[in-house]
mmCIF file of C-alpha atoms and ligand atoms in Angstrom:
data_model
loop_
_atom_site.group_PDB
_atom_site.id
_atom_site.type_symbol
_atom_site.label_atom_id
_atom_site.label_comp_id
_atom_site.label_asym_id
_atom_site.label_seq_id
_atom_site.Cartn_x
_atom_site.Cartn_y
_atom_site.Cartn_z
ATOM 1 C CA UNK A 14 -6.167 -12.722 -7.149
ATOM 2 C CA UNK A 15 -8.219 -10.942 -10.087
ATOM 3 C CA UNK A 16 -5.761 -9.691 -11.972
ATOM 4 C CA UNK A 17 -7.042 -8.714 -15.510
ATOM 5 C CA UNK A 18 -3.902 -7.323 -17.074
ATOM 6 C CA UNK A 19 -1.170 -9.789 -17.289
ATOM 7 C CA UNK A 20 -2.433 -11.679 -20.506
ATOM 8 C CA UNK A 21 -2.662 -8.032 -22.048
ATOM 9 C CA UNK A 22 -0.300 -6.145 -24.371
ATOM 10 C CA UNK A 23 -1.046 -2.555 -24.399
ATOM 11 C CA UNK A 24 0.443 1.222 -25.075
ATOM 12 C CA UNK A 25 -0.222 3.760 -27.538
ATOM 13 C CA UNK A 26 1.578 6.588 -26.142
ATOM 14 C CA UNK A 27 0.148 9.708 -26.619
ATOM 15 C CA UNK A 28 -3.502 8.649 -26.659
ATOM 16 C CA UNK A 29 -5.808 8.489 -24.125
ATOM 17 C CA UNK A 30 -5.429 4.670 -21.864
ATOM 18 C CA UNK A 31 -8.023 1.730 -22.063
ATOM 19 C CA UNK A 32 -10.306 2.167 -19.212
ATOM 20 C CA UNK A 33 -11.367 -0.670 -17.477
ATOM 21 C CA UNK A 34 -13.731 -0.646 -13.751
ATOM 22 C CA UNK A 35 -14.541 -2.115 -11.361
ATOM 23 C CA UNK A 36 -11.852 -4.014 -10.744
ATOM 24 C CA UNK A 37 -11.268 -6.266 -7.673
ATOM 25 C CA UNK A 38 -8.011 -7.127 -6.400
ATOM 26 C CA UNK A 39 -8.256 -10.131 -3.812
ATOM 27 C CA UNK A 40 -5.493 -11.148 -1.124
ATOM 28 C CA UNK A 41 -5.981 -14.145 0.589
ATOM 29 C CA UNK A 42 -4.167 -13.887 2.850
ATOM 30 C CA UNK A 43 -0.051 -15.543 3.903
ATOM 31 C CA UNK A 44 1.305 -17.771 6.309
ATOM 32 C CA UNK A 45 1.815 -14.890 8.269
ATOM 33 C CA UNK A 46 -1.361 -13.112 7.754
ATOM 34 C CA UNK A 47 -4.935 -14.166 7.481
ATOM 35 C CA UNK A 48 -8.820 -12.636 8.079
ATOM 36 C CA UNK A 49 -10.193 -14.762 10.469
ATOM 37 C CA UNK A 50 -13.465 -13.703 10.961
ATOM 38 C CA UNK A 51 -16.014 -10.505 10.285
ATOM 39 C CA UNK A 52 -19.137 -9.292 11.525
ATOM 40 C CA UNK A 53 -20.706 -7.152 14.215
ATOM 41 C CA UNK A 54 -18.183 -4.284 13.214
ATOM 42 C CA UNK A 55 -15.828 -5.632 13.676
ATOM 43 C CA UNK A 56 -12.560 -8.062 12.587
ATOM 44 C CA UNK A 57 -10.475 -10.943 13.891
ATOM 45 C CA UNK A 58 -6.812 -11.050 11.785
ATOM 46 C CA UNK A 59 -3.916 -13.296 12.466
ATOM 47 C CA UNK A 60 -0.810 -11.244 11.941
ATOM 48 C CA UNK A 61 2.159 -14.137 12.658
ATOM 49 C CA UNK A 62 1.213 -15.558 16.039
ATOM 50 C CA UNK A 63 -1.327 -12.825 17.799
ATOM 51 C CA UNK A 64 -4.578 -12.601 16.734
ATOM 52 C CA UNK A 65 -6.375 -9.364 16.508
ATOM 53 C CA UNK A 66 -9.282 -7.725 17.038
ATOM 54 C CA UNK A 67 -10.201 -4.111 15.408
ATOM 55 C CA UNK A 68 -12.833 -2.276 15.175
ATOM 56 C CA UNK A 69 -14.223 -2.344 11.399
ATOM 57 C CA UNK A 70 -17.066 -0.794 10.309
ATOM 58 C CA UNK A 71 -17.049 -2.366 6.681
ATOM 59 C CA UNK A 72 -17.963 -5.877 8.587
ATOM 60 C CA UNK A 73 -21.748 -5.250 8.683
ATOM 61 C CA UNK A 74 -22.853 -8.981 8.386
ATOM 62 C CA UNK A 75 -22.892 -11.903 11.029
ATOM 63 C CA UNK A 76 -19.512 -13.274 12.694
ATOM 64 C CA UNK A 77 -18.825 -17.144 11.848
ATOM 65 C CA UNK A 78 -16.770 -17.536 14.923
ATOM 66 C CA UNK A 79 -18.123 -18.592 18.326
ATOM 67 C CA UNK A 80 -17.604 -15.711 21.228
ATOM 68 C CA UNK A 81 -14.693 -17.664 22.408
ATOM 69 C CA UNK A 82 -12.605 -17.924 20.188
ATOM 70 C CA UNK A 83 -12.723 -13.917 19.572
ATOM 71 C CA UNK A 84 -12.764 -13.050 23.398
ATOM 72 C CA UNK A 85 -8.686 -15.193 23.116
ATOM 73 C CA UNK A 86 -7.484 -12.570 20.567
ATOM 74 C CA UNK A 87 -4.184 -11.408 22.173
ATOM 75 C CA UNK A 88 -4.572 -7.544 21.473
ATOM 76 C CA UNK A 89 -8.192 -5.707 20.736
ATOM 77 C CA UNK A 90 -8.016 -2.425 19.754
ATOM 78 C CA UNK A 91 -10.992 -0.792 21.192
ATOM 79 C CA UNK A 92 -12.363 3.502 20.322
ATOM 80 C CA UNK A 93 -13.239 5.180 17.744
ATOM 81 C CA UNK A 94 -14.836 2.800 14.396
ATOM 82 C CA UNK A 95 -13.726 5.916 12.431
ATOM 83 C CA UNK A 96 -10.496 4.470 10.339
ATOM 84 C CA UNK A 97 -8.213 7.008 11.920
ATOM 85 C CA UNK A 98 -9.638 7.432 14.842
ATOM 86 C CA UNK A 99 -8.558 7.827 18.445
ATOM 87 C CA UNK A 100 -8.317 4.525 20.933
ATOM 88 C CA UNK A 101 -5.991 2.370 22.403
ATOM 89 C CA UNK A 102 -5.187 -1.388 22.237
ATOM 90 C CA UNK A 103 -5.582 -3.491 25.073
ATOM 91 C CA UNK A 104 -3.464 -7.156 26.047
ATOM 92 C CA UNK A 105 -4.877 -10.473 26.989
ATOM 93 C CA UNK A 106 -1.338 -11.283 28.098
ATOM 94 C CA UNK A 107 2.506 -10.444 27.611
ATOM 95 C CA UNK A 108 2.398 -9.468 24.416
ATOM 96 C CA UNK A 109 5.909 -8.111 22.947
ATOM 97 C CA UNK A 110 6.210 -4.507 21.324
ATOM 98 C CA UNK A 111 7.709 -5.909 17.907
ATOM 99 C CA UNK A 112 7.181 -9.417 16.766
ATOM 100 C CA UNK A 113 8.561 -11.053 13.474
ATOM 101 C CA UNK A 114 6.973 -11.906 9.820
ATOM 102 C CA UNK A 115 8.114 -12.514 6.535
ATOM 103 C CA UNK A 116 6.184 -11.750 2.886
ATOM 104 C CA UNK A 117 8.263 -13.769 0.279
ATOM 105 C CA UNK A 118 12.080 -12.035 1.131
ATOM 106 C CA UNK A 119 11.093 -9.337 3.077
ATOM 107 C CA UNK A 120 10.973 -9.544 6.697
ATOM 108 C CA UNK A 121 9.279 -7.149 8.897
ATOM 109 C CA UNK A 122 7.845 -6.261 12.035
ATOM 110 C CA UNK A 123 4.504 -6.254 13.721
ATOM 111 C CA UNK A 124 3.894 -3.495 16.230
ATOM 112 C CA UNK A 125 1.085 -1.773 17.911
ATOM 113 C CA UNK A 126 0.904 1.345 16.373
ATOM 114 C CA UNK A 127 -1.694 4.445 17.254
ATOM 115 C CA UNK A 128 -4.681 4.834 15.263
ATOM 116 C CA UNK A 129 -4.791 0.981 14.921
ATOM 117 C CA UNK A 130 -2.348 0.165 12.676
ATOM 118 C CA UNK A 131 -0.080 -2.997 12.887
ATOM 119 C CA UNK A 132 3.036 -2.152 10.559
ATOM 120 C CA UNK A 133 1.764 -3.534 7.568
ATOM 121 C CA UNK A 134 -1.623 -3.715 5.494
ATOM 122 C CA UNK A 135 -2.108 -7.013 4.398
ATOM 123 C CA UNK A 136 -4.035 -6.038 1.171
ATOM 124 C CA UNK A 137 -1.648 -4.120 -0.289
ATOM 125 C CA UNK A 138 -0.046 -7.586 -1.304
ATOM 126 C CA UNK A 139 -1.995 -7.415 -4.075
ATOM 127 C CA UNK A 140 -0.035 -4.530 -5.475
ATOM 128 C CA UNK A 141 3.568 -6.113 -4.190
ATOM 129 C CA UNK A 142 3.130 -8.815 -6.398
ATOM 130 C CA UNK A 143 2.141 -7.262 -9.616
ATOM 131 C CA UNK A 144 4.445 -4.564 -9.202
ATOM 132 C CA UNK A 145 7.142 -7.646 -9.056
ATOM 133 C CA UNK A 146 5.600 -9.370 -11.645
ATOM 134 C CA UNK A 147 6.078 -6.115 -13.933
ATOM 135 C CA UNK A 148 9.545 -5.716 -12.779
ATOM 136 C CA UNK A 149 10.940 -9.760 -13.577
ATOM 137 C CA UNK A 150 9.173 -9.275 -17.063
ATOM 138 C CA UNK A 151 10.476 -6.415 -17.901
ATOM 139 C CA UNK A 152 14.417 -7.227 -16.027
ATOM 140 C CA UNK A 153 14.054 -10.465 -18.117
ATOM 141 C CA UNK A 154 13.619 -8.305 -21.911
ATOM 142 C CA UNK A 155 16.421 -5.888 -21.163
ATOM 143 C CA UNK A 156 18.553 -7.433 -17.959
ATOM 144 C CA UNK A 157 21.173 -4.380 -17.879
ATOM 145 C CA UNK A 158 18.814 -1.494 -17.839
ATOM 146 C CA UNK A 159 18.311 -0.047 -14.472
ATOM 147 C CA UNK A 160 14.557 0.412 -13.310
ATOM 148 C CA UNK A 161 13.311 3.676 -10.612
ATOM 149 C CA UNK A 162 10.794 3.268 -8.336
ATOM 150 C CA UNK A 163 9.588 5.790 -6.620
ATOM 151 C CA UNK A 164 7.305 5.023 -3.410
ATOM 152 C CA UNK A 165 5.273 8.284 -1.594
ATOM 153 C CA UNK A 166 3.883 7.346 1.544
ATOM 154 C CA UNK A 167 5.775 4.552 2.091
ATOM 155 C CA UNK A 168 5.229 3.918 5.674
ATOM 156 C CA UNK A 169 7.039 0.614 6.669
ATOM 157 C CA UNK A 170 9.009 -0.121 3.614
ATOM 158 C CA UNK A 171 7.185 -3.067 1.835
ATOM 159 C CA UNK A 172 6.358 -1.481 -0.967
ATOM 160 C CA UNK A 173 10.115 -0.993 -1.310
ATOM 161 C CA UNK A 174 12.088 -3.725 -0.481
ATOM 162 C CA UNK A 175 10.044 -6.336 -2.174
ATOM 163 C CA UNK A 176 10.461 -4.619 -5.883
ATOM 164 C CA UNK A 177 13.818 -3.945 -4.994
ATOM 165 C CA UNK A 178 14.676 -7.996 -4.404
ATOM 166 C CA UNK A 179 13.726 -8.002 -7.868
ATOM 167 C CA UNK A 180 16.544 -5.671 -8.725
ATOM 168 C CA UNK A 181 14.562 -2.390 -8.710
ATOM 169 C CA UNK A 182 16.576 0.757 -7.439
ATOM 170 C CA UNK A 183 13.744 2.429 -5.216
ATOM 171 C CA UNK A 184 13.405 5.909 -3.451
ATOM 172 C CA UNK A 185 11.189 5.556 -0.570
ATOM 173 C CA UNK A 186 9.576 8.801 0.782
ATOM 174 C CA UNK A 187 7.698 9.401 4.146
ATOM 175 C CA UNK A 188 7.380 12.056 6.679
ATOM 176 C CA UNK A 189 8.196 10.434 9.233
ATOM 177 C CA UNK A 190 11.717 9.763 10.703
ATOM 178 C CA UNK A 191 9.771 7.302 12.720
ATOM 179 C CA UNK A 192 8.373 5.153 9.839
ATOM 180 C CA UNK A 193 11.832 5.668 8.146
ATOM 181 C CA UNK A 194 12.919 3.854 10.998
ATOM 182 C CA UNK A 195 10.450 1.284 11.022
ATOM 183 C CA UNK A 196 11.609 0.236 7.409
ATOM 184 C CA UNK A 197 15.166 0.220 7.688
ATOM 185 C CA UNK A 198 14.462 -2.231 10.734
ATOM 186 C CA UNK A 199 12.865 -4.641 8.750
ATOM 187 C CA UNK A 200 15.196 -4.064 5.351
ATOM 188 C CA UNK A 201 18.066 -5.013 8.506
ATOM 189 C CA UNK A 202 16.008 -8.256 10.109
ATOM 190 C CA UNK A 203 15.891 -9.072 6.156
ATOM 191 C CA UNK A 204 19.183 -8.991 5.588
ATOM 192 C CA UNK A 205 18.651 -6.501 2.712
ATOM 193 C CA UNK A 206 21.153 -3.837 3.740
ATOM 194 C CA UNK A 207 22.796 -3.687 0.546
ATOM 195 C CA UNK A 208 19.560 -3.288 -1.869
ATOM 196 C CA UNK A 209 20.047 -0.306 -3.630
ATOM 197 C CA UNK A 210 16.877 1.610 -1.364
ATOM 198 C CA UNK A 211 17.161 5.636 -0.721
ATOM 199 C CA UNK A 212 15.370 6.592 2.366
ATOM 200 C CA UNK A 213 14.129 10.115 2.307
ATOM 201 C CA UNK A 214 12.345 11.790 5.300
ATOM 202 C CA UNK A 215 10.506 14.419 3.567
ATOM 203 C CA UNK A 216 7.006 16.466 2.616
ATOM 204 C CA UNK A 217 6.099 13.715 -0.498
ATOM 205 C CA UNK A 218 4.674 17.304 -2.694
ATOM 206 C CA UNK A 219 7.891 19.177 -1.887
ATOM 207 C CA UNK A 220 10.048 16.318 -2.888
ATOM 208 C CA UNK A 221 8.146 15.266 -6.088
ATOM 209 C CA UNK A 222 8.119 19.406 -7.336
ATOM 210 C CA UNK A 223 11.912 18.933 -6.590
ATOM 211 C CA UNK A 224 12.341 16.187 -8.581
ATOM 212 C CA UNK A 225 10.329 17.924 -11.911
ATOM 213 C CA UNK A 226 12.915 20.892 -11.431
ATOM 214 C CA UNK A 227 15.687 18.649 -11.189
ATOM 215 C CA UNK A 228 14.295 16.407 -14.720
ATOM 216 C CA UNK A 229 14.372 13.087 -12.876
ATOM 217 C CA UNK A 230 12.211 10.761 -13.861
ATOM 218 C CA UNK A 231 10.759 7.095 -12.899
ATOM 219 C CA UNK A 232 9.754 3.989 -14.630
ATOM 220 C CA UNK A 233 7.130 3.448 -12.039
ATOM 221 C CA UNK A 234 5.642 4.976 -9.092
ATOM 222 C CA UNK A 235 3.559 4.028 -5.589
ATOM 223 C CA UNK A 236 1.269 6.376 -3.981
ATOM 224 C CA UNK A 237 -0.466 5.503 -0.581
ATOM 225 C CA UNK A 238 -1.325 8.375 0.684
ATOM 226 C CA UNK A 239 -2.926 9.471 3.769
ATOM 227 C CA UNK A 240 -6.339 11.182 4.014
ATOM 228 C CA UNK A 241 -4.395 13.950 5.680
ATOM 229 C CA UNK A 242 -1.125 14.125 7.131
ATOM 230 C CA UNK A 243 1.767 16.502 7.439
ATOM 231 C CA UNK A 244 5.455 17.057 6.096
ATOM 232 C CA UNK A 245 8.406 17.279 8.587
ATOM 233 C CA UNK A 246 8.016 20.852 8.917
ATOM 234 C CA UNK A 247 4.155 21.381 9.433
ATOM 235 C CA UNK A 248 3.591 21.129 5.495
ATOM 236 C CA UNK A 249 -0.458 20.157 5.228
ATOM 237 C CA UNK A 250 -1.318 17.129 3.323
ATOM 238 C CA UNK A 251 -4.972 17.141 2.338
ATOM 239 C CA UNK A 252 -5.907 14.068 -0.286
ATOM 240 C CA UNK A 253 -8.833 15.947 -2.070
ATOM 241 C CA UNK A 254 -6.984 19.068 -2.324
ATOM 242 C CA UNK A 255 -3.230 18.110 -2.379
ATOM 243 C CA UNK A 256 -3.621 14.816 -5.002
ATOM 244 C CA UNK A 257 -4.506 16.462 -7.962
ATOM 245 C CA UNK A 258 -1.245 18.905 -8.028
ATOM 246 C CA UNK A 259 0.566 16.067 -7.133
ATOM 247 C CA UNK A 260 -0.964 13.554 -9.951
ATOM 248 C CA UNK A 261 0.151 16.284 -12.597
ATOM 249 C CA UNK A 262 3.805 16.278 -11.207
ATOM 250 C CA UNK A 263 3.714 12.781 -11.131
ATOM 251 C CA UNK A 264 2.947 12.722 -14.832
ATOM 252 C CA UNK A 265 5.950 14.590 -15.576
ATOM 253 C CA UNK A 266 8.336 12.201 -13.340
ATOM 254 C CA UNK A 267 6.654 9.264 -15.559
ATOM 255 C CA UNK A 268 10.014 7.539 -17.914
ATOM 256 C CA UNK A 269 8.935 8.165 -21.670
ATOM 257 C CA UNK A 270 8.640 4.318 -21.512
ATOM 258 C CA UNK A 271 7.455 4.073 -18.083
ATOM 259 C CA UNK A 272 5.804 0.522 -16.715
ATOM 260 C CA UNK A 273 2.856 1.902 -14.010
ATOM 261 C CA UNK A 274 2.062 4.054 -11.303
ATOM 262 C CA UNK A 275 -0.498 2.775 -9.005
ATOM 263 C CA UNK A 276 -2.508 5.318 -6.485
ATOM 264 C CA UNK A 277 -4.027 3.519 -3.171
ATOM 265 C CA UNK A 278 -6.757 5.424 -0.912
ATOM 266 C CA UNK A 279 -7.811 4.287 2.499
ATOM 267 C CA UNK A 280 -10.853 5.704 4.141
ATOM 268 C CA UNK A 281 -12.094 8.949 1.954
ATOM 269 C CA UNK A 282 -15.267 9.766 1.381
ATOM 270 C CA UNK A 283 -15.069 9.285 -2.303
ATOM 271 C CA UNK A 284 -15.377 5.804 -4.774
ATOM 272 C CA UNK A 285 -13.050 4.774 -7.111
ATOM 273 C CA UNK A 286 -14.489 6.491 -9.879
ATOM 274 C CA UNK A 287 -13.474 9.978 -8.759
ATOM 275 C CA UNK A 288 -9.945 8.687 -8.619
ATOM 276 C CA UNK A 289 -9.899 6.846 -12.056
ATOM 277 C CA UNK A 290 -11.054 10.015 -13.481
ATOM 278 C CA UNK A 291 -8.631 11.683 -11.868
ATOM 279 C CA UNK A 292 -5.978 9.630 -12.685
ATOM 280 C CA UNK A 293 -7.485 9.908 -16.473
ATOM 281 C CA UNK A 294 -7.008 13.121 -16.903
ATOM 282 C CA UNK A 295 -3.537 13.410 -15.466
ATOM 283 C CA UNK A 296 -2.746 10.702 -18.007
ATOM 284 C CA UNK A 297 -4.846 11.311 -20.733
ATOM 285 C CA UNK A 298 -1.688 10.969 -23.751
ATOM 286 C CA UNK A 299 -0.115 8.415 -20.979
ATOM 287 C CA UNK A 300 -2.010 4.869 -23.827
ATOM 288 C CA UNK A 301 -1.677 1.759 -22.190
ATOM 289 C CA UNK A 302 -4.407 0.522 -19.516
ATOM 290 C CA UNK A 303 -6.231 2.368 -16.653
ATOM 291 C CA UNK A 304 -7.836 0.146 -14.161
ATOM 292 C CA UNK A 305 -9.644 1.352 -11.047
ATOM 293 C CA UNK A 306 -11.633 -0.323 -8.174
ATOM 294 C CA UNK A 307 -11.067 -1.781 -4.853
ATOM 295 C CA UNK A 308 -8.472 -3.870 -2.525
ATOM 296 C CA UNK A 309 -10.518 -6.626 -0.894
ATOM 297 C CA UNK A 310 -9.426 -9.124 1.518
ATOM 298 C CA UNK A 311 -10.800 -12.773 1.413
ATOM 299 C CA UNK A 312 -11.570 -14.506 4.626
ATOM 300 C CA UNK A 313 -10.134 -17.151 5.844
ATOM 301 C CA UNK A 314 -12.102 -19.817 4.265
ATOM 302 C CA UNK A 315 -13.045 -18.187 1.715
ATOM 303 C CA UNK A 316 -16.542 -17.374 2.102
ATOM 304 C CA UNK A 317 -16.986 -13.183 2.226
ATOM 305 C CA UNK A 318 -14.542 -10.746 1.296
ATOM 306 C CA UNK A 319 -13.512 -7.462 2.944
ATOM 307 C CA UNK A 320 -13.572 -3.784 1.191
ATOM 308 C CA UNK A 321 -10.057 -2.456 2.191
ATOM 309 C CA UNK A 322 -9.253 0.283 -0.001
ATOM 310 C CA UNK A 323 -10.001 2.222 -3.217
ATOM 311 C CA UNK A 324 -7.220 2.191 -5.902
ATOM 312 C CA UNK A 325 -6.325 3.145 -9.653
ATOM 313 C CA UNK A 326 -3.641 1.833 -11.561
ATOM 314 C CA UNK A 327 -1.800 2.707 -14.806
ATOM 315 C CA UNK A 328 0.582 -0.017 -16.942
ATOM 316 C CA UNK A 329 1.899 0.791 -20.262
ATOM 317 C CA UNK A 330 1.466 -2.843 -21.276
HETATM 318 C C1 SAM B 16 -1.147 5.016 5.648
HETATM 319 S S1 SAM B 16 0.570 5.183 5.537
HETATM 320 C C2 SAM B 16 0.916 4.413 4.000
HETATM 321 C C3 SAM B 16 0.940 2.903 4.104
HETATM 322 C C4 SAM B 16 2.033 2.171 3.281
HETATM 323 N N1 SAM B 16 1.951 2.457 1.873
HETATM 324 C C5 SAM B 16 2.055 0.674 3.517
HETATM 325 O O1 SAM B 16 1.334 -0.082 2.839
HETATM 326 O O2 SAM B 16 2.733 0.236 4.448
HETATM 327 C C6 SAM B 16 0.750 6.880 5.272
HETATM 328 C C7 SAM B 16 2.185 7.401 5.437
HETATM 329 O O3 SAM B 16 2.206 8.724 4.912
HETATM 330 C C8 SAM B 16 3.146 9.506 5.641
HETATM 331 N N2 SAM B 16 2.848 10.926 5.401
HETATM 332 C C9 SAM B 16 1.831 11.674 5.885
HETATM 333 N N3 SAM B 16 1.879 12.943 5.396
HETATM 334 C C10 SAM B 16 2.970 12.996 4.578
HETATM 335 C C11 SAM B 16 3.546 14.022 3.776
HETATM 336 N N4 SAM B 16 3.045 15.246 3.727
HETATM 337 N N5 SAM B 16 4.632 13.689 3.026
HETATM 338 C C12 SAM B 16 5.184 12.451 3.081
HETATM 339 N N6 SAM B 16 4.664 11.448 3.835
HETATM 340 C C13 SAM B 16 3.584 11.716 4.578
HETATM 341 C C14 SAM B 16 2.988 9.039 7.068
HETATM 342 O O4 SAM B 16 4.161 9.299 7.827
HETATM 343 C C15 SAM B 16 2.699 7.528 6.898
HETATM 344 O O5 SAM B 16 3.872 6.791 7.047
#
């Protein structure tokens, strides 16, 4: 995994942060995930023990796979290439609505989801494990102070539960009583019940403008969010219009000696330029290190990677 920070020591609160781009974060993949194959747009995954097929239209070269062994996948999700698009999945055989897997201590669940999705994204693994990496280092320098987390967006929970096996106290925020859910499932199946998580089914601007009224603040935040989407009452999520009011917020819920806040973004039509500078002018007295590029995945054997994402991250050292 490229990661360019960990050797670094920055800071400097109250100037502007280092910039660095473009920067690549790999996964390779787990024993319960891996990118099989990629080509004719589209992609072969192994999420525990189904392989998948989805359509992908970043997978514009050659499959190395023979025919058979992609016309065995166990689900194919077949419609629209467009990332959110309409479709539906179709079954080789009896496969079960919710099957288990396991990232480090976090167990969760696979399911078939609308609009493609599986319950987890597999590159996002990058950011799990530097967001734990920040959390041991700074847990082992001062052992008794407690450290927020606050994760928008957050979908199925992993984002949560894994900083909070290192001792993080987390507040998770979706939408969706549905996704809530989801992640309470698999902190249960984990045996995690007692991790000090707060699950919060609400509009993610509403609840962050709350939180600047109320003076709360964080000592590191996660943002994946949607290209649109809605609150639990109707509330419209648009990402070009919506992020930038809720960047500035965000700047005010950073700890004076926050550790990062890391912003993911799946399928706009923009590069990760426009949200580096975005995220550099919401932090522009913020010091420490700005870093901005994409979330790739690495196949199988190693050979080609796949664009995932676009994403900008901010550490104070
Ligand atoms: C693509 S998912 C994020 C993926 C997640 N970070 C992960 O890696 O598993 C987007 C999530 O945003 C939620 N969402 C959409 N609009 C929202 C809003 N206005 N406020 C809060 N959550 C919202 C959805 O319910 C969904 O769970």
């Amino acid at each position: 995994m490229a990661d360019t920070s960990s050797a670094l020591t920055y800071s400097d609160i109250g100037s502007a942060p280092r910039e660095l781009w473009p920067v690549v974060l790999e996964t390779r993949g787990w024993k319960d995930y891996r990118l099989l194959d990629m080509g004719a747009g589209e992609k072969l995954e192994r999420y525990g023990r189904f392989t998948i097929a989805r359509p992908e239209p970043q997978a514009m070269g050659t499959r190395s796979l023979p025919d058979s062994t992609w016309s065995r996948a166990d689900a194919v999700f077949t419609g629209d290439t467009d990332e959110e698009g309409p479709g539906r999945w179709k079954f080789a055989g009896n496969v079960p609505e919710t099957w288990p897997m396991a990232y480090g201590p976090v167990r969760y669940n696979g399911r078939f989801m609308s609009f493609r999705h599986v319950g987890v994204f597999p590159e996002q693994a990058a950011h799990w494990d530097w967001v734990n990496a920040k959390i041991r280092a700074e847990r082992q320098k001062a052992p008794d102070k407690p450290l927020k987390i606050l994760n928008l967006f957050g979908y199925t929970g992993m984002a949560s539960l894994l900083p909070a096996t290192e001792g993080a106290q987390v507040t998770h925020v979706d939408a969706s009583k549905k996704a809530i859910g989801y992640a309470r499932e698999n902190q249960a199946m984990s045996g995690l019940e007692d991790l000090p998580v707060r699950w919060i089914c609400e509009d993610a601007s509403k609840f962050v403008a709350r939180e600047v009224r109320r003076g709360n603040t964080y000592d590191g935040i996660i943002l994946d969010p949607p290209k649109y989407g809605r609150g639990p009452k109707g509330e419209v999520w648009d990402i070009y219009t919506s992020l930038p009011g809720m960047l500035s917020d965000l700047q005010k819920l950073l700890a004076k000696d926050a550790l990062f806040m890391i912003l993911t973004a799946y399928a706009i039509r923009s590069s990760f330029v426009s949200i580096h500078e975005l995220m550099a002018e919401t932090l522009s007295t913020q010091g420490g290190l700005l870093e901005s590029g994409e979330l790739v995945i690495r196949e199988d054997k190693g050979k080609r990677a796949l664009s995932t994402s676009l994403f900008s991250r901010w550490s104070s050292r």
